[in-house]
mmCIF file of C-alpha atoms in Angstrom:
data_model
loop_
_atom_site.group_PDB
_atom_site.id
_atom_site.type_symbol
_atom_site.label_atom_id
_atom_site.label_comp_id
_atom_site.label_asym_id
_atom_site.label_seq_id
_atom_site.Cartn_x
_atom_site.Cartn_y
_atom_site.Cartn_z
ATOM 1 C CA MET D 807 -0.572 27.405 19.057
ATOM 2 C CA SER D 808 -3.621 25.303 19.818
ATOM 3 C CA ILE D 809 -3.958 21.655 18.865
ATOM 4 C CA GLU D 810 -6.568 22.563 16.235
ATOM 5 C CA GLU D 811 -4.262 25.230 14.742
ATOM 6 C CA ASN D 812 -1.438 22.682 14.583
ATOM 7 C CA LYS D 813 -3.717 20.208 12.782
ATOM 8 C CA LYS D 814 -4.735 22.910 10.294
ATOM 9 C CA THR D 815 -1.081 23.752 9.614
ATOM 10 C CA VAL D 816 -0.301 20.087 8.988
ATOM 11 C CA ALA D 817 -3.321 19.733 6.674
ATOM 12 C CA LEU D 818 -2.106 22.814 4.761
ATOM 13 C CA PHE D 819 1.383 21.257 4.577
ATOM 14 C CA PHE D 820 0.045 18.133 2.872
ATOM 15 C CA SER D 821 -2.239 20.151 0.579
ATOM 16 C CA ALA D 822 0.773 22.203 -0.508
ATOM 17 C CA MET D 823 2.849 19.048 -1.044
ATOM 18 C CA LYS D 824 0.145 17.593 -3.303
ATOM 19 C CA VAL D 825 0.649 20.414 -5.831
ATOM 20 C CA ALA D 826 4.328 21.204 -5.120
ATOM 21 C CA ASP D 827 3.452 24.635 -3.695
ATOM 22 C CA VAL D 828 6.990 25.256 -2.456
ATOM 23 C CA ALA D 829 6.214 28.869 -1.479
ATOM 24 C CA THR D 830 3.613 27.684 1.042
ATOM 25 C CA LEU D 831 5.830 24.825 2.209
ATOM 26 C CA ASP D 832 8.677 27.284 2.771
ATOM 27 C CA LYS D 833 6.387 29.645 4.674
ATOM 28 C CA ILE D 834 4.949 27.042 7.080
ATOM 29 C CA THR D 835 8.221 25.253 7.899
ATOM 30 C CA THR D 836 10.980 26.476 10.191
ATOM 31 C CA ASP D 837 14.408 27.450 8.866
ATOM 32 C CA ASP D 838 15.875 24.367 10.572
ATOM 33 C CA PHE D 839 13.155 22.050 9.201
ATOM 34 C CA ALA D 840 14.219 18.433 8.675
ATOM 35 C CA PHE D 841 12.535 15.469 6.982
ATOM 36 C CA MET D 842 13.449 12.047 8.327
ATOM 37 C CA ALA D 843 12.342 8.920 6.469
ATOM 38 C CA GLY D 844 14.015 5.602 7.039
ATOM 39 C CA GLU D 845 17.697 5.458 7.854
ATOM 40 C CA GLY D 846 20.107 8.354 7.604
ATOM 41 C CA GLY D 847 20.499 11.852 8.920
ATOM 42 C CA GLY D 848 17.517 13.390 7.233
ATOM 43 C CA ILE D 849 16.928 15.995 4.573
ATOM 44 C CA LYS D 850 17.156 19.720 5.248
ATOM 45 C CA LYS D 851 14.640 22.243 3.948
ATOM 46 C CA PRO D 852 16.194 23.221 0.563
ATOM 47 C CA MET D 853 16.678 19.599 -0.503
ATOM 48 C CA PHE D 854 13.184 18.696 0.762
ATOM 49 C CA LEU D 855 11.566 21.441 -1.335
ATOM 50 C CA ASP D 856 13.475 20.245 -4.431
ATOM 51 C CA MET D 857 12.476 16.648 -3.695
ATOM 52 C CA ILE D 858 8.778 17.581 -3.504
ATOM 53 C CA LYS D 859 8.918 19.477 -6.800
ATOM 54 C CA ASN D 860 10.739 16.610 -8.538
ATOM 55 C CA THR D 861 8.291 14.058 -7.141
ATOM 56 C CA ILE D 862 5.192 15.953 -8.259
ATOM 57 C CA ASP D 863 6.758 16.566 -11.690
ATOM 58 C CA ALA D 864 7.350 12.808 -12.123
ATOM 59 C CA ILE D 865 4.181 11.417 -10.539
ATOM 60 C CA SER D 866 1.027 12.498 -12.330
ATOM 61 C CA ASN D 867 -2.463 12.258 -10.845
ATOM 62 C CA HIS D 868 -0.812 12.587 -7.421
ATOM 63 C CA THR D 869 -3.210 12.680 -4.482
ATOM 64 C CA ASN D 870 -2.739 12.485 -0.751
ATOM 65 C CA ARG D 871 -5.809 12.000 1.404
ATOM 66 C CA ILE D 872 -5.572 12.406 5.167
ATOM 67 C CA ASP D 873 -7.434 9.452 6.675
ATOM 68 C CA ASP D 874 -6.612 10.193 10.329
ATOM 69 C CA ILE D 875 -5.053 13.164 12.081
ATOM 70 C CA VAL D 876 -4.381 13.199 15.819
ATOM 71 C CA ALA D 877 -2.587 15.880 17.800
ATOM 72 C CA GLU D 878 -1.243 16.356 21.284
ATOM 73 C CA GLY D 879 0.735 19.394 22.348
ATOM 74 C CA ASN D 880 3.085 20.355 19.514
ATOM 75 C CA LYS D 881 2.993 16.931 17.821
ATOM 76 C CA VAL D 882 0.648 15.786 15.056
ATOM 77 C CA ALA D 883 0.269 12.223 13.726
ATOM 78 C CA VAL D 884 -1.190 11.550 10.278
ATOM 79 C CA ARG D 885 -2.288 8.422 8.436
ATOM 80 C CA MET D 886 -2.869 9.003 4.752
ATOM 81 C CA THR D 887 -3.529 7.302 1.445
ATOM 82 C CA VAL D 888 -1.309 8.388 -1.447
ATOM 83 C CA THR D 889 -1.916 7.645 -5.129
ATOM 84 C CA GLY D 890 -0.262 8.536 -8.401
ATOM 85 C CA THR D 891 1.175 7.362 -11.704
ATOM 86 C CA LEU D 892 4.890 7.199 -12.519
ATOM 87 C CA SER D 893 4.823 9.296 -15.690
ATOM 88 C CA GLY D 894 8.262 10.917 -15.499
ATOM 89 C CA GLU D 895 11.771 10.048 -14.359
ATOM 90 C CA TRP D 896 11.837 9.788 -10.560
ATOM 91 C CA MET D 897 14.776 8.979 -8.300
ATOM 92 C CA GLY D 898 16.649 7.625 -11.317
ATOM 93 C CA PHE D 899 13.781 5.350 -12.392
ATOM 94 C CA LYS D 900 12.291 5.628 -15.870
ATOM 95 C CA PRO D 901 8.555 6.280 -16.266
ATOM 96 C CA THR D 902 6.423 3.131 -16.359
ATOM 97 C CA GLY D 903 2.945 4.620 -16.716
ATOM 98 C CA LYS D 904 1.833 2.406 -13.821
ATOM 99 C CA SER D 905 -0.195 3.697 -10.896
ATOM 100 C CA PHE D 906 0.072 3.051 -7.173
ATOM 101 C CA GLU D 907 -1.966 3.418 -3.994
ATOM 102 C CA ILE D 908 -0.174 3.142 -0.659
ATOM 103 C CA ASN D 909 -0.499 4.090 2.993
ATOM 104 C CA GLU D 910 1.868 6.529 4.670
ATOM 105 C CA TYR D 911 2.251 7.437 8.349
ATOM 106 C CA PHE D 912 3.824 10.625 9.650
ATOM 107 C CA PHE D 913 4.687 12.388 12.886
ATOM 108 C CA LEU D 914 5.265 16.119 12.694
ATOM 109 C CA THR D 915 6.600 18.464 15.375
ATOM 110 C CA LEU D 916 5.655 22.131 15.303
ATOM 111 C CA LYS D 917 7.466 25.103 16.800
ATOM 112 C CA ASP D 918 5.858 28.544 16.973
ATOM 113 C CA GLY D 919 3.139 27.463 14.530
ATOM 114 C CA LYS D 920 5.541 26.082 11.910
ATOM 115 C CA ILE D 921 6.574 22.533 11.091
ATOM 116 C CA GLN D 922 10.070 21.819 12.359
ATOM 117 C CA ASP D 923 10.386 18.054 12.108
ATOM 118 C CA TYR D 924 8.675 15.645 9.696
ATOM 119 C CA ARG D 925 9.179 11.907 10.168
ATOM 120 C CA GLY D 926 7.473 9.126 8.358
ATOM 121 C CA ILE D 927 7.238 5.672 6.968
ATOM 122 C CA LYS D 928 5.485 4.431 3.870
ATOM 123 C CA ASP D 929 4.931 1.216 1.986
ATOM 124 C CA ALA D 930 7.852 1.848 -0.370
ATOM 125 C CA LEU D 931 8.042 -1.823 -1.395
ATOM 126 C CA GLY D 932 4.369 -1.827 -2.386
ATOM 127 C CA GLN D 933 4.773 1.502 -4.178
ATOM 128 C CA PHE D 934 7.772 0.298 -6.205
ATOM 129 C CA GLN D 935 6.027 -2.980 -7.073
ATOM 130 C CA GLN D 936 2.826 -1.251 -8.173
ATOM 131 C CA MET D 937 4.806 1.233 -10.291
ATOM 132 C CA GLY D 938 6.638 -1.634 -12.008
ATOM 133 C CA ILE D 939 10.066 -0.664 -10.685
ATOM 134 C CA ILE D 940 10.551 -4.044 -8.993
ATOM 135 C CA PRO D 941 8.594 -7.269 -9.513
ATOM 136 C CA PRO D 942 5.988 -8.526 -7.042
ATOM 137 C CA LEU D 943 7.426 -10.805 -4.351
ATOM 138 C CA ASP D 944 5.779 -13.904 -5.834
ATOM 139 C CA GLU D 945 7.835 -13.383 -9.018
ATOM 140 C CA PHE D 946 11.189 -13.628 -7.211
ATOM 141 C CA LYS D 947 12.831 -17.009 -7.712
ATOM 142 C CA LYS D 948 13.837 -19.027 -4.692
#
């Protein structure tokens, strides 16, 4: 696959994530797809698809805007802005009705035109603070 085709596949991946289109996500990821974020061994495809559906169900007004996309060979790097409102239970947290806007950074590896590996980091602290799950740092007592 060409670099431009890889970038288009990755853009489609994030468009499908935005609306929890698990059929498209399943189609454009390999059977051995893995999502790695932070520490741990990663999440395999079935759990990833469930996670996306649960996230979109709990976070209303969800958007993800690709700000930068760069590719070389079978690897694609993405910088994006993600927004939403915690309107449902998510990861054990109760809805707060508060919105967030954060930056996320991802590296994706493609194999035979499909996404095989998805690794990323995001401003989880900022997201949790903005959603009212944890207080801002200046509210912590010394």
